[in-house]
Steps between C-alpha positions, in 0.01 A plus 500: 500500500178676404504830321581775747380850421666796669240774471340810645136434403393866478739558211356461147807300400453260788128489425589387148695200625253401770206537263667268250577242769139510619358482148710192420440350846872466564603415855752747632671607818431862590795713613419859594741768386384785722589811305384718788788360705761501225505121470596532134837642606603227744805288413275193479273657239784663306655154469186401308457821302793742498267770370331513838157442349223248520331273397747214495431133430702211640470134411756225556790742507377692197443872561306724265414868522304740277126450527436428132771235495348343811148476359636344182683244711179421686303476174750248367414278794146471366542498119144370464380843616601648165619818671839482329465390134741240363494623140792740455308783335204469735732501800689806380172677433423449867846580632518828308222623729703400803789709371251781434377464856851544639592787269176699478206386711676428828707817459182710488313318775804503727501880512137520611545219752805676640335840530160393629582187702869453579582855609223527762542140615875535555502862616693620197338840475220653299400381155661702223252666261767498230559126541127430503463696177788305347347172616162591354661594170691172475192306611285661231757423234522133598128459575412616149708215360359242740141614456535483123624143522226394740233655279594247233506184709415366844847486650829683452657257252184368335187317606681265739618583850882504519782608729476842335169561674655416836804719429299808414177438689666458839568874518127554548518363853604857586278684252269664753753633753742596221223684314565350158313720249312219322160665463522552123637153418198275466685194370747511789215530749322199346818292510590596857151415619540151355839451664376623836208255485743207512506308831881509482491883494275512805721251685808712426331828584399356837868473592 
């Protein structure tokens, strides 16, 4: 069985997984999880991920959820890519940024995506000025850290592209509509421009 990816392509987390698959040229079966129709809450999907979330990966009876875990799994299929270091310290230096993504970066971006994109798309009411302010505050706090790191080297975890760049960079697929306040972060803008110039980004964005 080929890799099967259960995704809703418009989601930054699904974008992350699809972008990685395209970058590594991994054949996969596409399975749409239509969030607009509540597909994430069907018994079939809950049997794969009891959290009622996507993306989900399936392969030969193995099921994996959480987007950062999935992209690491895909990277391990192509170790020659160097996206997931084999040296213990180098690997942990990369994975710490994936934990940071889950705890800080994604938490900030998620608020802005929810207020500016999800609410109007799903008819969930008006955007909350208080939530937008909170999202902007959290974004600024995290962006300062990220921008400082990227001002010192080309990519998030050094001068080599790694899974950390996919973990964090994928959120920028929604940067325009979600109004991420990135104007004052020159290093982030430079890095995002490089990521968005990848053919694999364009292929994923086209979905």
